[in-house]
C-alpha atoms as a PDB file:
ATOM      1  CA  MET A   1      -2.277 -54.858 -18.768  1.00  0.00           C
ATOM      2  CA  PRO A   2      -2.194 -52.341 -21.492  1.00  0.00           C
ATOM      3  CA  GLY A   3      -3.197 -49.308 -20.367  1.00  0.00           C
ATOM      4  CA  TRP A   4      -2.830 -49.771 -16.623  1.00  0.00           C
ATOM      5  CA  GLU A   5       0.252 -49.398 -16.630  1.00  0.00           C
ATOM      6  CA  ASP A   6       2.250 -46.076 -16.286  1.00  0.00           C
ATOM      7  CA  SER A   7       4.281 -46.815 -19.874  1.00  0.00           C
ATOM      8  CA  SER A   8       1.310 -48.516 -21.878  1.00  0.00           C
ATOM      9  CA  TRP A   9      -1.962 -47.135 -23.544  1.00  0.00           C
ATOM     10  CA  ASP A  10      -4.814 -49.135 -24.834  1.00  0.00           C
ATOM     11  CA  TYR A  11      -8.244 -48.265 -26.973  1.00  0.00           C
ATOM     12  CA  HIS A  12     -11.329 -50.469 -26.459  1.00  0.00           C
ATOM     13  CA  GLY A  13     -13.284 -49.962 -29.288  1.00  0.00           C
ATOM     14  CA  GLU A  14     -16.419 -51.464 -28.078  1.00  0.00           C
ATOM     15  CA  ASP A  15     -17.363 -48.697 -25.580  1.00  0.00           C
ATOM     16  CA  ARG A  16     -14.370 -45.676 -26.855  1.00  0.00           C
ATOM     17  CA  LYS A  17     -12.533 -45.663 -24.330  1.00  0.00           C
ATOM     18  CA  LEU A  18      -8.905 -44.682 -24.551  1.00  0.00           C
ATOM     19  CA  TYR A  19      -6.987 -45.677 -21.040  1.00  0.00           C
ATOM     20  CA  PHE A  20      -2.934 -44.414 -19.855  1.00  0.00           C
ATOM     21  CA  LYS A  21      -2.507 -45.636 -16.304  1.00  0.00           C
ATOM     22  CA  ASN A  22      -5.706 -46.963 -15.567  1.00  0.00           C
ATOM     23  CA  ASN A  23      -7.987 -43.839 -16.660  1.00  0.00           C
ATOM     24  CA  GLY A  24     -10.484 -44.092 -19.088  1.00  0.00           C
ATOM     25  CA  LYS A  25     -11.824 -41.436 -21.561  1.00  0.00           C
ATOM     26  CA  THR A  26     -13.969 -41.613 -23.567  1.00  0.00           C
ATOM     27  CA  TYR A  27     -11.895 -40.880 -27.474  1.00  0.00           C
ATOM     28  CA  ARG A  28     -13.467 -40.924 -31.437  1.00  0.00           C
ATOM     29  CA  THR A  29     -16.002 -43.239 -32.315  1.00  0.00           C
ATOM     30  CA  ALA A  30     -16.671 -46.841 -31.959  1.00  0.00           C
ATOM     31  CA  PHE A  31     -15.192 -49.339 -34.438  1.00  0.00           C
ATOM     32  CA  THR A  32     -17.754 -50.798 -37.006  1.00  0.00           C
ATOM     33  CA  THR A  33     -17.747 -53.178 -40.056  1.00  0.00           C
ATOM     34  CA  GLY A  34     -15.544 -52.397 -42.577  1.00  0.00           C
ATOM     35  CA  ASP A  35     -13.419 -50.572 -40.367  1.00  0.00           C
ATOM     36  CA  THR A  36      -9.555 -50.352 -41.076  1.00  0.00           C
ATOM     37  CA  ILE A  37      -7.854 -50.590 -37.845  1.00  0.00           C
ATOM     38  CA  GLY A  38      -3.312 -49.902 -37.251  1.00  0.00           C
ATOM     39  CA  CYS A  39      -1.362 -48.074 -34.608  1.00  0.00           C
ATOM     40  CA  CYS A  40       1.898 -47.242 -34.606  1.00  0.00           C
END
C-alpha cells in the first residue's frame, strides 16, 4: 500500500496524516469542499 513501502508516500485528507514507511504524521489541514488537490 502507498505509504507503507520505503519508497512511497501517502496523504489521508480525512485525518490530515502524511504516511511514509507506515508512520503517520499530522500534516496541514483536512480537505474541504471546493479544494483543488494535486500531486507531482
